[in-house]
PDB file of C-alpha atoms in Angstrom:
ATOM      1  CA  MET A   1     -16.066  64.743  -4.683  1.00  0.00           C
ATOM      2  CA  THR A   2     -19.852  64.313  -4.510  1.00  0.00           C
ATOM      3  CA  VAL A   3     -21.902  67.400  -5.452  1.00  0.00           C
ATOM      4  CA  LYS A   4     -25.116  67.758  -3.523  1.00  0.00           C
ATOM      5  CA  LYS A   5     -28.074  68.281  -5.803  1.00  0.00           C
ATOM      6  CA  ARG A   6     -30.370  71.281  -5.348  1.00  0.00           C
ATOM      7  CA  PRO A   7     -34.096  70.508  -4.881  1.00  0.00           C
ATOM      8  CA  SER A   8     -34.783  71.985  -8.340  1.00  0.00           C
ATOM      9  CA  ASP A   9     -32.407  69.436  -9.901  1.00  0.00           C
ATOM     10  CA  LEU A  10     -34.148  66.387  -8.395  1.00  0.00           C
ATOM     11  CA  THR A  11     -36.717  64.304 -10.219  1.00  0.00           C
ATOM     12  CA  SER A  12     -40.280  64.206  -8.957  1.00  0.00           C
ATOM     13  CA  LEU A  13     -39.757  60.723  -7.395  1.00  0.00           C
ATOM     14  CA  GLU A  14     -36.589  61.867  -5.639  1.00  0.00           C
ATOM     15  CA  ARG A  15     -38.380  65.010  -4.317  1.00  0.00           C
ATOM     16  CA  PHE A  16     -41.284  62.798  -3.117  1.00  0.00           C
ATOM     17  CA  ASN A  17     -38.919  60.413  -1.266  1.00  0.00           C
ATOM     18  CA  MET A  18     -37.066  63.419   0.141  1.00  0.00           C
ATOM     19  CA  TYR A  19     -40.107  65.111   1.735  1.00  0.00           C
ATOM     20  CA  TYR A  20     -42.760  62.394   2.265  1.00  0.00           C
ATOM     21  CA  ARG A  21     -40.968  59.016   2.755  1.00  0.00           C
ATOM     22  CA  GLU A  22     -41.121  57.756   6.311  1.00  0.00           C
ATOM     23  CA  ARG A  23     -37.687  57.779   7.831  1.00  0.00           C
ATOM     24  CA  GLU A  24     -36.690  54.554   9.618  1.00  0.00           C
ATOM     25  CA  PRO A  25     -34.557  54.614  12.732  1.00  0.00           C
ATOM     26  CA  PRO A  26     -31.075  53.089  12.294  1.00  0.00           C
ATOM     27  CA  LEU A  27     -31.010  49.273  12.871  1.00  0.00           C
ATOM     28  CA  THR A  28     -28.602  47.317  15.009  1.00  0.00           C
ATOM     29  CA  ALA A  29     -26.645  44.373  13.571  1.00  0.00           C
ATOM     30  CA  GLY A  30     -29.053  41.929  15.189  1.00  0.00           C
ATOM     31  CA  GLN A  31     -32.073  43.732  13.781  1.00  0.00           C
ATOM     32  CA  LYS A  32     -30.509  43.807  10.327  1.00  0.00           C
ATOM     33  CA  PHE A  33     -29.966  40.044  10.513  1.00  0.00           C
ATOM     34  CA  GLN A  34     -33.561  39.477  11.609  1.00  0.00           C
ATOM     35  CA  ARG A  35     -34.745  41.744   8.782  1.00  0.00           C
ATOM     36  CA  PHE A  36     -32.657  39.671   6.336  1.00  0.00           C
ATOM     37  CA  ILE A  37     -34.187  36.409   7.594  1.00  0.00           C
ATOM     38  CA  TRP A  38     -37.713  37.728   7.405  1.00  0.00           C
ATOM     39  CA  ASN A  39     -38.850  41.151   6.153  1.00  0.00           C
ATOM     40  CA  PRO A  40     -42.539  41.594   7.095  1.00  0.00           C
ATOM     41  CA  LYS A  41     -42.937  44.657   4.861  1.00  0.00           C
ATOM     42  CA  THR A  42     -41.755  43.024   1.638  1.00  0.00           C
ATOM     43  CA  ARG A  43     -42.577  39.500   2.845  1.00  0.00           C
ATOM     44  CA  GLN A  44     -39.103  38.315   1.839  1.00  0.00           C
ATOM     45  CA  PHE A  45     -37.291  35.359   3.351  1.00  0.00           C
ATOM     46  CA  CYS A  46     -33.482  35.567   3.129  1.00  0.00           C
ATOM     47  CA  GLY A  47     -33.783  38.329   0.587  1.00  0.00           C
ATOM     48  CA  ARG A  48     -36.244  36.555  -1.708  1.00  0.00           C
ATOM     49  CA  THR A  49     -39.983  36.394  -2.019  1.00  0.00           C
ATOM     50  CA  GLY A  50     -41.913  33.153  -2.023  1.00  0.00           C
ATOM     51  CA  ALA A  51     -42.312  33.303  -5.795  1.00  0.00           C
ATOM     52  CA  SER A  52     -38.567  33.747  -6.259  1.00  0.00           C
ATOM     53  CA  TRP A  53     -37.781  30.804  -3.989  1.00  0.00           C
ATOM     54  CA  SER A  54     -40.333  28.665  -5.816  1.00  0.00           C
ATOM     55  CA  LYS A  55     -38.694  29.373  -9.161  1.00  0.00           C
ATOM     56  CA  ILE A  56     -35.219  28.523  -7.796  1.00  0.00           C
ATOM     57  CA  ALA A  57     -36.485  25.336  -6.141  1.00  0.00           C
ATOM     58  CA  LEU A  58     -38.194  24.248  -9.362  1.00  0.00           C
ATOM     59  CA  PHE A  59     -35.063  24.928 -11.393  1.00  0.00           C
ATOM     60  CA  TYR A  60     -32.777  22.873  -9.126  1.00  0.00           C
ATOM     61  CA  PHE A  61     -35.335  20.080  -8.826  1.00  0.00           C
ATOM     62  CA  ILE A  62     -35.466  19.729 -12.605  1.00  0.00           C
ATOM     63  CA  PHE A  63     -31.665  20.073 -12.861  1.00  0.00           C
ATOM     64  CA  TYR A  64     -30.840  17.364 -10.292  1.00  0.00           C
ATOM     65  CA  ALA A  65     -33.644  15.100 -11.498  1.00  0.00           C
ATOM     66  CA  ALA A  66     -32.209  15.251 -15.021  1.00  0.00           C
ATOM     67  CA  LEU A  67     -28.720  14.637 -13.620  1.00  0.00           C
ATOM     68  CA  ALA A  68     -29.943  11.611 -11.643  1.00  0.00           C
ATOM     69  CA  VAL A  69     -31.644  10.175 -14.712  1.00  0.00           C
ATOM     70  CA  LEU A  70     -28.463  10.658 -16.737  1.00  0.00           C
ATOM     71  CA  VAL A  71     -26.330   8.907 -14.096  1.00  0.00           C
ATOM     72  CA  ALA A  72     -28.876   6.082 -13.843  1.00  0.00           C
ATOM     73  CA  ILE A  73     -28.807   5.572 -17.613  1.00  0.00           C
ATOM     74  CA  CYS A  74     -24.994   5.516 -17.613  1.00  0.00           C
ATOM     75  CA  MET A  75     -24.872   3.012 -14.732  1.00  0.00           C
ATOM     76  CA  TRP A  76     -27.495   0.787 -16.354  1.00  0.00           C
ATOM     77  CA  THR A  77     -25.586   0.797 -19.629  1.00  0.00           C
ATOM     78  CA  PHE A  78     -22.327   0.037 -17.798  1.00  0.00           C
ATOM     79  CA  LEU A  79     -23.856  -2.843 -15.836  1.00  0.00           C
ATOM     80  CA  GLN A  80     -25.260  -4.384 -19.008  1.00  0.00           C
ATOM     81  CA  LEU A  81     -21.687  -4.761 -20.230  1.00  0.00           C
ATOM     82  CA  LEU A  82     -20.565  -6.619 -17.066  1.00  0.00           C
ATOM     83  CA  ASP A  83     -20.931 -10.285 -16.239  1.00  0.00           C
ATOM     84  CA  ALA A  84     -21.506 -11.072 -12.579  1.00  0.00           C
ATOM     85  CA  ARG A  85     -19.678 -14.397 -12.936  1.00  0.00           C
ATOM     86  CA  GLN A  86     -16.619 -13.471 -14.965  1.00  0.00           C
ATOM     87  CA  PRO A  87     -14.468 -10.370 -15.561  1.00  0.00           C
ATOM     88  CA  ARG A  88     -14.665  -8.615 -18.912  1.00  0.00           C
ATOM     89  CA  TRP A  89     -10.871  -8.367 -19.190  1.00  0.00           C
ATOM     90  CA  GLN A  90      -9.017 -11.616 -18.588  1.00  0.00           C
ATOM     91  CA  LEU A  91      -5.443 -12.918 -18.545  1.00  0.00           C
ATOM     92  CA  ASP A  92      -3.177 -10.885 -20.844  1.00  0.00           C
ATOM     93  CA  SER A  93      -5.836  -8.234 -21.434  1.00  0.00           C
ATOM     94  CA  SER A  94      -6.292  -7.639 -17.685  1.00  0.00           C
ATOM     95  CA  ILE A  95      -4.245  -5.591 -15.238  1.00  0.00           C
ATOM     96  CA  ILE A  96      -3.502  -8.697 -13.140  1.00  0.00           C
ATOM     97  CA  GLY A  97      -1.873 -10.499 -16.048  1.00  0.00           C
ATOM     98  CA  THR A  98      -1.049 -14.205 -16.241  1.00  0.00           C
ATOM     99  CA  ASN A  99       1.597 -14.670 -13.560  1.00  0.00           C
ATOM    100  CA  PRO A 100       0.033 -15.729 -10.244  1.00  0.00           C
ATOM    101  CA  GLY A 101       1.715 -14.561  -7.072  1.00  0.00           C
ATOM    102  CA  LEU A 102       2.752 -16.935  -4.328  1.00  0.00           C
ATOM    103  CA  GLY A 103       1.647 -16.029  -0.812  1.00  0.00           C
ATOM    104  CA  PHE A 104       2.111 -17.473   2.670  1.00  0.00           C
ATOM    105  CA  ARG A 105       0.276 -17.686   5.970  1.00  0.00           C
ATOM    106  CA  PRO A 106       0.492 -16.745   8.803  1.00  0.00           C
ATOM    107  CA  THR A 107       1.343 -13.155   7.976  1.00  0.00           C
ATOM    108  CA  PRO A 108       2.975 -10.793  10.486  1.00  0.00           C
ATOM    109  CA  PRO A 109       0.913  -7.883  11.830  1.00  0.00           C
ATOM    110  CA  GLU A 110       3.195  -5.398  10.062  1.00  0.00           C
ATOM    111  CA  VAL A 111       2.223  -5.265   6.390  1.00  0.00           C
ATOM    112  CA  ALA A 112       5.773  -4.773   5.097  1.00  0.00           C
ATOM    113  CA  SER A 113       7.234  -7.519   7.296  1.00  0.00           C
ATOM    114  CA  SER A 114       7.762 -11.202   6.489  1.00  0.00           C
ATOM    115  CA  VAL A 115       9.234 -12.272   9.860  1.00  0.00           C
ATOM    116  CA  ILE A 116       7.690 -15.086  11.905  1.00  0.00           C
ATOM    117  CA  TRP A 117       9.331 -14.951  15.364  1.00  0.00           C
ATOM    118  CA  TYR A 118       8.385 -16.648  18.593  1.00  0.00           C
ATOM    119  CA  LYS A 119       9.743 -18.480  21.627  1.00  0.00           C
ATOM    120  CA  GLY A 120       9.132 -22.217  21.512  1.00  0.00           C
ATOM    121  CA  ASN A 121       8.785 -22.534  25.289  1.00  0.00           C
ATOM    122  CA  ASP A 122       6.418 -19.575  25.678  1.00  0.00           C
ATOM    123  CA  PRO A 123       2.777 -20.320  24.705  1.00  0.00           C
ATOM    124  CA  GLY A 124       1.901 -16.634  24.794  1.00  0.00           C
ATOM    125  CA  SER A 125       4.596 -16.001  22.204  1.00  0.00           C
ATOM    126  CA  TYR A 126       3.192 -18.286  19.519  1.00  0.00           C
ATOM    127  CA  GLN A 127      -0.558 -17.977  20.202  1.00  0.00           C
ATOM    128  CA  PHE A 128      -0.743 -15.074  17.739  1.00  0.00           C
ATOM    129  CA  TRP A 129       0.537 -17.260  14.884  1.00  0.00           C
ATOM    130  CA  ILE A 130      -1.789 -20.125  15.768  1.00  0.00           C
ATOM    131  CA  LYS A 131      -4.765 -17.756  15.869  1.00  0.00           C
ATOM    132  CA  GLU A 132      -3.807 -16.239  12.508  1.00  0.00           C
ATOM    133  CA  LEU A 133      -3.688 -19.679  10.876  1.00  0.00           C
ATOM    134  CA  SER A 134      -6.920 -20.793  12.561  1.00  0.00           C
ATOM    135  CA  ASN A 135      -8.770 -17.728  11.250  1.00  0.00           C
ATOM    136  CA  PHE A 136      -7.328 -18.191   7.766  1.00  0.00           C
ATOM    137  CA  LEU A 137      -8.301 -21.875   7.619  1.00  0.00           C
ATOM    138  CA  LYS A 138     -11.846 -21.419   8.970  1.00  0.00           C
ATOM    139  CA  LYS A 139     -13.327 -21.343   5.476  1.00  0.00           C
ATOM    140  CA  TYR A 140     -11.605 -24.644   4.673  1.00  0.00           C
ATOM    141  CA  LYS A 141     -13.588 -26.406   7.392  1.00  0.00           C
ATOM    142  CA  ARG A 142     -16.739 -27.108   5.453  1.00  0.00           C
ATOM    143  CA  ASP A 143     -19.986 -27.939   7.215  1.00  0.00           C
ATOM    144  CA  ALA A 144     -21.615 -30.862   5.469  1.00  0.00           C
ATOM    145  CA  ASN A 145     -24.995 -29.881   6.918  1.00  0.00           C
ATOM    146  CA  LYS A 146     -24.968 -26.486   5.255  1.00  0.00           C
ATOM    147  CA  SER A 147     -26.640 -25.976   1.901  1.00  0.00           C
ATOM    148  CA  GLY A 148     -25.349 -23.835  -0.937  1.00  0.00           C
ATOM    149  CA  ALA A 149     -21.618 -23.905  -1.583  1.00  0.00           C
ATOM    150  CA  GLY A 150     -21.202 -27.239   0.190  1.00  0.00           C
ATOM    151  CA  GLN A 151     -23.492 -29.029  -2.249  1.00  0.00           C
ATOM    152  CA  ASN A 152     -21.186 -28.758  -5.255  1.00  0.00           C
ATOM    153  CA  ILE A 153     -18.042 -30.137  -3.589  1.00  0.00           C
ATOM    154  CA  HIS A 154     -16.346 -33.042  -5.334  1.00  0.00           C
ATOM    155  CA  ASN A 155     -13.625 -35.308  -3.975  1.00  0.00           C
ATOM    156  CA  CYS A 156     -11.085 -34.972  -6.747  1.00  0.00           C
ATOM    157  CA  ASP A 157      -7.874 -36.721  -7.666  1.00  0.00           C
ATOM    158  CA  PHE A 158      -5.727 -36.800 -10.778  1.00  0.00           C
ATOM    159  CA  LYS A 159      -7.992 -39.389 -12.408  1.00  0.00           C
ATOM    160  CA  LEU A 160     -11.239 -37.805 -11.194  1.00  0.00           C
ATOM    161  CA  PRO A 161     -11.320 -34.094 -12.079  1.00  0.00           C
ATOM    162  CA  PRO A 162     -14.358 -32.105 -10.961  1.00  0.00           C
ATOM    163  CA  PRO A 163     -17.485 -32.346 -13.140  1.00  0.00           C
ATOM    164  CA  ALA A 164     -18.952 -29.180 -14.637  1.00  0.00           C
ATOM    165  CA  GLY A 165     -20.258 -26.869 -11.918  1.00  0.00           C
ATOM    166  CA  LYS A 166     -18.402 -28.719  -9.145  1.00  0.00           C
ATOM    167  CA  VAL A 167     -15.344 -27.695  -7.135  1.00  0.00           C
ATOM    168  CA  CYS A 168     -12.635 -29.830  -5.598  1.00  0.00           C
ATOM    169  CA  ASP A 169     -12.596 -30.313  -1.862  1.00  0.00           C
ATOM    170  CA  VAL A 170      -9.551 -29.371   0.230  1.00  0.00           C
ATOM    171  CA  ASP A 171      -8.940 -32.020   2.882  1.00  0.00           C
ATOM    172  CA  VAL A 172      -7.666 -30.273   6.023  1.00  0.00           C
ATOM    173  CA  ASN A 173      -6.780 -33.621   7.629  1.00  0.00           C
ATOM    174  CA  ALA A 174      -4.197 -34.260   4.908  1.00  0.00           C
ATOM    175  CA  TRP A 175      -2.021 -31.509   6.429  1.00  0.00           C
ATOM    176  CA  SER A 176      -1.340 -33.407   9.668  1.00  0.00           C
ATOM    177  CA  PRO A 177       0.679 -32.578  11.778  1.00  0.00           C
ATOM    178  CA  CYS A 178       0.007 -29.055  10.447  1.00  0.00           C
ATOM    179  CA  ILE A 179      -3.516 -28.932  11.859  1.00  0.00           C
ATOM    180  CA  GLU A 180      -5.225 -26.731  14.425  1.00  0.00           C
ATOM    181  CA  GLU A 181      -5.660 -29.559  16.936  1.00  0.00           C
ATOM    182  CA  ASN A 182      -1.867 -29.903  16.995  1.00  0.00           C
ATOM    183  CA  GLY A 183      -1.252 -26.153  17.279  1.00  0.00           C
ATOM    184  CA  PHE A 184       0.304 -26.298  13.798  1.00  0.00           C
ATOM    185  CA  ALA A 185       3.370 -27.759  15.594  1.00  0.00           C
ATOM    186  CA  TYR A 186       4.479 -24.347  16.850  1.00  0.00           C
ATOM    187  CA  HIS A 187       4.759 -25.614  20.429  1.00  0.00           C
ATOM    188  CA  LYS A 188       7.316 -28.186  19.259  1.00  0.00           C
ATOM    189  CA  SER A 189       9.521 -25.514  17.636  1.00  0.00           C
ATOM    190  CA  THR A 190       8.722 -27.129  14.264  1.00  0.00           C
ATOM    191  CA  PRO A 191       6.351 -24.541  12.798  1.00  0.00           C
ATOM    192  CA  CYS A 192       4.097 -24.976   9.767  1.00  0.00           C
ATOM    193  CA  ILE A 193       3.692 -22.382   7.023  1.00  0.00           C
ATOM    194  CA  PHE A 194       0.956 -22.518   4.395  1.00  0.00           C
ATOM    195  CA  LEU A 195       1.554 -21.545   0.761  1.00  0.00           C
ATOM    196  CA  LYS A 196      -1.117 -20.541  -1.754  1.00  0.00           C
ATOM    197  CA  LEU A 197      -1.237 -19.354  -5.346  1.00  0.00           C
ATOM    198  CA  ASN A 198      -3.234 -16.188  -5.938  1.00  0.00           C
ATOM    199  CA  LYS A 199      -6.358 -16.783  -7.979  1.00  0.00           C
ATOM    200  CA  ILE A 200      -6.411 -15.582 -11.586  1.00  0.00           C
ATOM    201  CA  TYR A 201      -9.607 -16.104 -13.526  1.00  0.00           C
ATOM    202  CA  ALA A 202      -9.289 -18.717 -16.326  1.00  0.00           C
ATOM    203  CA  TRP A 203      -5.544 -19.202 -15.745  1.00  0.00           C
ATOM    204  CA  LYS A 204      -4.262 -22.698 -16.513  1.00  0.00           C
ATOM    205  CA  PRO A 205      -0.801 -23.832 -15.491  1.00  0.00           C
ATOM    206  CA  GLU A 206       1.479 -25.258 -18.137  1.00  0.00           C
ATOM    207  CA  PHE A 207       2.954 -28.292 -16.435  1.00  0.00           C
ATOM    208  CA  TYR A 208       6.347 -29.867 -16.939  1.00  0.00           C
ATOM    209  CA  ASN A 209       5.150 -32.851 -18.959  1.00  0.00           C
ATOM    210  CA  SER A 210       8.369 -34.827 -18.672  1.00  0.00           C
ATOM    211  CA  SER A 211      10.535 -35.595 -15.659  1.00  0.00           C
ATOM    212  CA  ASP A 212      13.535 -35.732 -18.014  1.00  0.00           C
ATOM    213  CA  HIS A 213      13.227 -32.090 -19.099  1.00  0.00           C
ATOM    214  CA  LEU A 214      13.126 -30.065 -15.916  1.00  0.00           C
ATOM    215  CA  PRO A 215      14.638 -26.565 -15.465  1.00  0.00           C
ATOM    216  CA  SER A 216      18.295 -26.481 -14.549  1.00  0.00           C
ATOM    217  CA  ALA A 217      17.530 -23.983 -11.768  1.00  0.00           C
ATOM    218  CA  MET A 218      15.137 -26.406 -10.078  1.00  0.00           C
ATOM    219  CA  PRO A 219      16.542 -27.816  -6.800  1.00  0.00           C
ATOM    220  CA  GLU A 220      17.938 -31.331  -7.150  1.00  0.00           C
ATOM    221  CA  ASP A 221      15.788 -32.694  -4.337  1.00  0.00           C
ATOM    222  CA  LEU A 222      12.650 -31.511  -6.139  1.00  0.00           C
ATOM    223  CA  LYS A 223      13.813 -33.081  -9.408  1.00  0.00           C
ATOM    224  CA  GLU A 224      14.377 -36.360  -7.620  1.00  0.00           C
ATOM    225  CA  HIS A 225      10.959 -36.101  -5.969  1.00  0.00           C
ATOM    226  CA  ILE A 226       9.265 -35.523  -9.352  1.00  0.00           C
ATOM    227  CA  ARG A 227      11.041 -38.510 -10.888  1.00  0.00           C
ATOM    228  CA  ASN A 228      10.000 -40.750  -8.017  1.00  0.00           C
ATOM    229  CA  MET A 229       6.375 -39.570  -8.074  1.00  0.00           C
ATOM    230  CA  THR A 230       5.976 -39.794 -11.846  1.00  0.00           C
ATOM    231  CA  ALA A 231       7.613 -43.209 -11.945  1.00  0.00           C
ATOM    232  CA  TYR A 232       4.756 -44.335  -9.733  1.00  0.00           C
ATOM    233  CA  ASP A 233       2.033 -42.399 -11.584  1.00  0.00           C
ATOM    234  CA  LYS A 234       2.482 -40.162 -14.635  1.00  0.00           C
ATOM    235  CA  ASN A 235      -0.562 -38.143 -13.589  1.00  0.00           C
ATOM    236  CA  TYR A 236       1.579 -36.430 -10.965  1.00  0.00           C
ATOM    237  CA  LEU A 237       3.174 -34.454 -13.770  1.00  0.00           C
ATOM    238  CA  ASN A 238      -0.006 -32.330 -13.686  1.00  0.00           C
ATOM    239  CA  MET A 239       1.268 -30.381 -10.711  1.00  0.00           C
ATOM    240  CA  VAL A 240       2.447 -26.840  -9.991  1.00  0.00           C
ATOM    241  CA  TRP A 241       5.514 -27.838  -7.991  1.00  0.00           C
ATOM    242  CA  VAL A 242       6.806 -25.983  -4.948  1.00  0.00           C
ATOM    243  CA  SER A 243      10.271 -25.696  -3.479  1.00  0.00           C
ATOM    244  CA  CYS A 244      11.403 -23.966  -0.281  1.00  0.00           C
ATOM    245  CA  GLN A 245      15.044 -23.508   0.622  1.00  0.00           C
ATOM    246  CA  GLY A 246      17.339 -21.154   2.475  1.00  0.00           C
ATOM    247  CA  GLU A 247      18.310 -18.112   0.467  1.00  0.00           C
ATOM    248  CA  ASN A 248      21.963 -18.231   1.510  1.00  0.00           C
ATOM    249  CA  PRO A 249      24.362 -21.093   2.334  1.00  0.00           C
ATOM    250  CA  ALA A 250      24.000 -20.409   6.071  1.00  0.00           C
ATOM    251  CA  ASP A 251      20.197 -20.440   5.738  1.00  0.00           C
ATOM    252  CA  ARG A 252      20.288 -23.765   3.876  1.00  0.00           C
ATOM    253  CA  GLU A 253      22.349 -25.229   6.683  1.00  0.00           C
ATOM    254  CA  ASN A 254      20.031 -23.902   9.412  1.00  0.00           C
ATOM    255  CA  ILE A 255      16.647 -24.630   7.827  1.00  0.00           C
ATOM    256  CA  GLY A 256      16.745 -28.399   8.393  1.00  0.00           C
ATOM    257  CA  PRO A 257      14.509 -30.978   6.665  1.00  0.00           C
ATOM    258  CA  ILE A 258      11.192 -29.846   5.172  1.00  0.00           C
ATOM    259  CA  GLN A 259       7.976 -31.791   4.718  1.00  0.00           C
ATOM    260  CA  TYR A 260       5.337 -30.735   2.158  1.00  0.00           C
ATOM    261  CA  LEU A 261       1.700 -31.684   2.759  1.00  0.00           C
ATOM    262  CA  PRO A 262      -0.396 -33.166   1.220  1.00  0.00           C
ATOM    263  CA  TYR A 263       1.725 -32.871  -1.965  1.00  0.00           C
ATOM    264  CA  ARG A 264       4.810 -30.964  -2.893  1.00  0.00           C
ATOM    265  CA  GLY A 265       2.758 -28.649  -5.049  1.00  0.00           C
ATOM    266  CA  PHE A 266      -0.709 -27.619  -6.205  1.00  0.00           C
ATOM    267  CA  PRO A 267      -2.593 -30.387  -8.078  1.00  0.00           C
ATOM    268  CA  GLY A 268      -3.712 -29.459 -11.573  1.00  0.00           C
ATOM    269  CA  TYR A 269      -7.322 -30.486 -11.020  1.00  0.00           C
ATOM    270  CA  TYR A 270      -7.897 -27.283  -8.990  1.00  0.00           C
ATOM    271  CA  PHE A 271      -7.366 -25.198 -12.126  1.00  0.00           C
ATOM    272  CA  PRO A 272      -8.695 -23.174 -13.830  1.00  0.00           C
ATOM    273  CA  TYR A 273     -10.497 -20.903 -11.394  1.00  0.00           C
ATOM    274  CA  SER A 274     -13.758 -19.666 -12.922  1.00  0.00           C
ATOM    275  CA  ASN A 275     -15.478 -18.084  -9.918  1.00  0.00           C
ATOM    276  CA  GLN A 276     -17.244 -21.312  -9.032  1.00  0.00           C
ATOM    277  CA  GLU A 277     -19.418 -21.206  -5.948  1.00  0.00           C
ATOM    278  CA  GLY A 278     -17.596 -22.710  -2.995  1.00  0.00           C
ATOM    279  CA  TYR A 279     -14.168 -22.705  -4.673  1.00  0.00           C
ATOM    280  CA  LEU A 280     -11.185 -22.714  -2.304  1.00  0.00           C
ATOM    281  CA  SER A 281      -7.586 -22.283  -3.386  1.00  0.00           C
ATOM    282  CA  PRO A 282      -5.386 -25.339  -2.831  1.00  0.00           C
ATOM    283  CA  LEU A 283      -2.794 -25.044  -0.080  1.00  0.00           C
ATOM    284  CA  VAL A 284       0.585 -26.586   0.599  1.00  0.00           C
ATOM    285  CA  ALA A 285       1.581 -26.980   4.243  1.00  0.00           C
ATOM    286  CA  VAL A 286       5.334 -26.540   4.650  1.00  0.00           C
ATOM    287  CA  HIS A 287       6.490 -28.219   7.853  1.00  0.00           C
ATOM    288  CA  LEU A 288       9.918 -27.143   9.074  1.00  0.00           C
ATOM    289  CA  GLN A 289      10.890 -30.283  10.970  1.00  0.00           C
ATOM    290  CA  ARG A 290      14.123 -29.188  12.636  1.00  0.00           C
ATOM    291  CA  PRO A 291      14.943 -25.509  12.100  1.00  0.00           C
ATOM    292  CA  LYS A 292      17.942 -24.306  14.044  1.00  0.00           C
ATOM    293  CA  THR A 293      16.789 -22.265  17.032  1.00  0.00           C
ATOM    294  CA  GLY A 294      18.097 -18.840  17.873  1.00  0.00           C
ATOM    295  CA  MET A 295      18.900 -18.107  14.226  1.00  0.00           C
ATOM    296  CA  LEU A 296      17.068 -15.894  11.739  1.00  0.00           C
ATOM    297  CA  ILE A 297      16.485 -18.080   8.682  1.00  0.00           C
ATOM    298  CA  ASN A 298      15.731 -16.501   5.293  1.00  0.00           C
ATOM    299  CA  ILE A 299      13.558 -18.787   3.179  1.00  0.00           C
ATOM    300  CA  GLU A 300      12.537 -18.502  -0.445  1.00  0.00           C
ATOM    301  CA  CYS A 301       9.587 -20.563  -1.639  1.00  0.00           C
ATOM    302  CA  ARG A 302       9.022 -20.814  -5.364  1.00  0.00           C
ATOM    303  CA  ALA A 303       6.268 -22.140  -7.628  1.00  0.00           C
ATOM    304  CA  TRP A 304       7.286 -24.138 -10.711  1.00  0.00           C
ATOM    305  CA  ALA A 305       5.395 -24.256 -14.022  1.00  0.00           C
ATOM    306  CA  HIS A 306       6.251 -23.273 -17.597  1.00  0.00           C
ATOM    307  CA  ASN A 307       4.048 -20.171 -17.454  1.00  0.00           C
ATOM    308  CA  ILE A 308       5.074 -18.957 -13.980  1.00  0.00           C
ATOM    309  CA  LYS A 309       7.836 -16.396 -14.434  1.00  0.00           C
ATOM    310  CA  TYR A 310      10.462 -15.983 -11.752  1.00  0.00           C
ATOM    311  CA  ASP A 311      12.343 -12.897 -10.587  1.00  0.00           C
ATOM    312  CA  ARG A 312      13.806 -12.873  -7.081  1.00  0.00           C
ATOM    313  CA  VAL A 313      14.405  -9.100  -7.064  1.00  0.00           C
ATOM    314  CA  GLU A 314      10.809  -8.289  -8.074  1.00  0.00           C
ATOM    315  CA  GLY A 315       9.363 -11.137  -6.007  1.00  0.00           C
ATOM    316  CA  ILE A 316       7.693 -12.669  -9.071  1.00  0.00           C
ATOM    317  CA  GLY A 317       6.817 -16.361  -8.850  1.00  0.00           C
ATOM    318  CA  SER A 318       8.200 -16.680  -5.324  1.00  0.00           C
ATOM    319  CA  VAL A 319       7.754 -15.478  -1.768  1.00  0.00           C
ATOM    320  CA  HIS A 320      10.299 -14.457   0.857  1.00  0.00           C
ATOM    321  CA  ILE A 321       9.834 -15.653   4.448  1.00  0.00           C
ATOM    322  CA  GLU A 322      11.946 -15.045   7.525  1.00  0.00           C
ATOM    323  CA  ILE A 323      11.547 -17.250  10.557  1.00  0.00           C
ATOM    324  CA  MET A 324      13.208 -17.307  13.966  1.00  0.00           C
ATOM    325  CA  VAL A 325      12.447 -19.767  16.733  1.00  0.00           C
ATOM    326  CA  GLU A 326      14.064 -19.130  20.089  1.00  0.00           C
TER     327      GLU A 326
END
């Protein structure tokens, strides 16, 4: 309960305010808001005088300026530790590791899907796949008239590796009939699929250096191919080999003969990748020459080298593809 003071109990200032202070009429909500924004009597803006706002503005200016300088120093120090041409952490010390993934093109529009489906007699059905491959292979069509990346291209082979600072060319004509001018053979119900190894900086494949000591799990047709190639030229041992086959007995029966272009693997002279200007990953065109139509075919393609680990369940060292041609 509040006890009202008698005039004799008030201080002199309180008695002065009680008798002589000018009484203001009550303000509406709008007037109170306007008074808060600007008070002409006290010359306050939003409850503060100009001097008060100046002090606050100066404080935050100094605070954020110091913060910006600190961030700039941290970023400069961080950038001094980075190399624009090579990663600081490589191979086993990096998150990527030393086991390159195997990928394929064209990829379905659904990220989680691996199904390539179309009707062989319907151009509108397979135009999507042709367009996907054309867009993917655009960068492989080098313009000889352009400067820059095109100037350090070298025509490599097993006896002519690229000189220092050069990169090996990828000959798109070597993939025929898996070329854009031929619609990648989709209109003939003999589609082409392109395989590539993911790039890992400084990774070098460990090749099978003898055709007599090949893995027991390697398909027999690939073993025979390696023996035939290396009997002709031992340099072909410097290859990351590739095999594609049906995952199940029914798939192996339905997949039909397969042609690999230009080689049945990735030549060793494309490795290692060191972020060279103009570098393009080598590709293997897999031409399914007579797949059975109207059947969903599960295909597993696998890369072969001593230091490429394989796990079908985890999808390590291989890629799963499903294809159906109606």
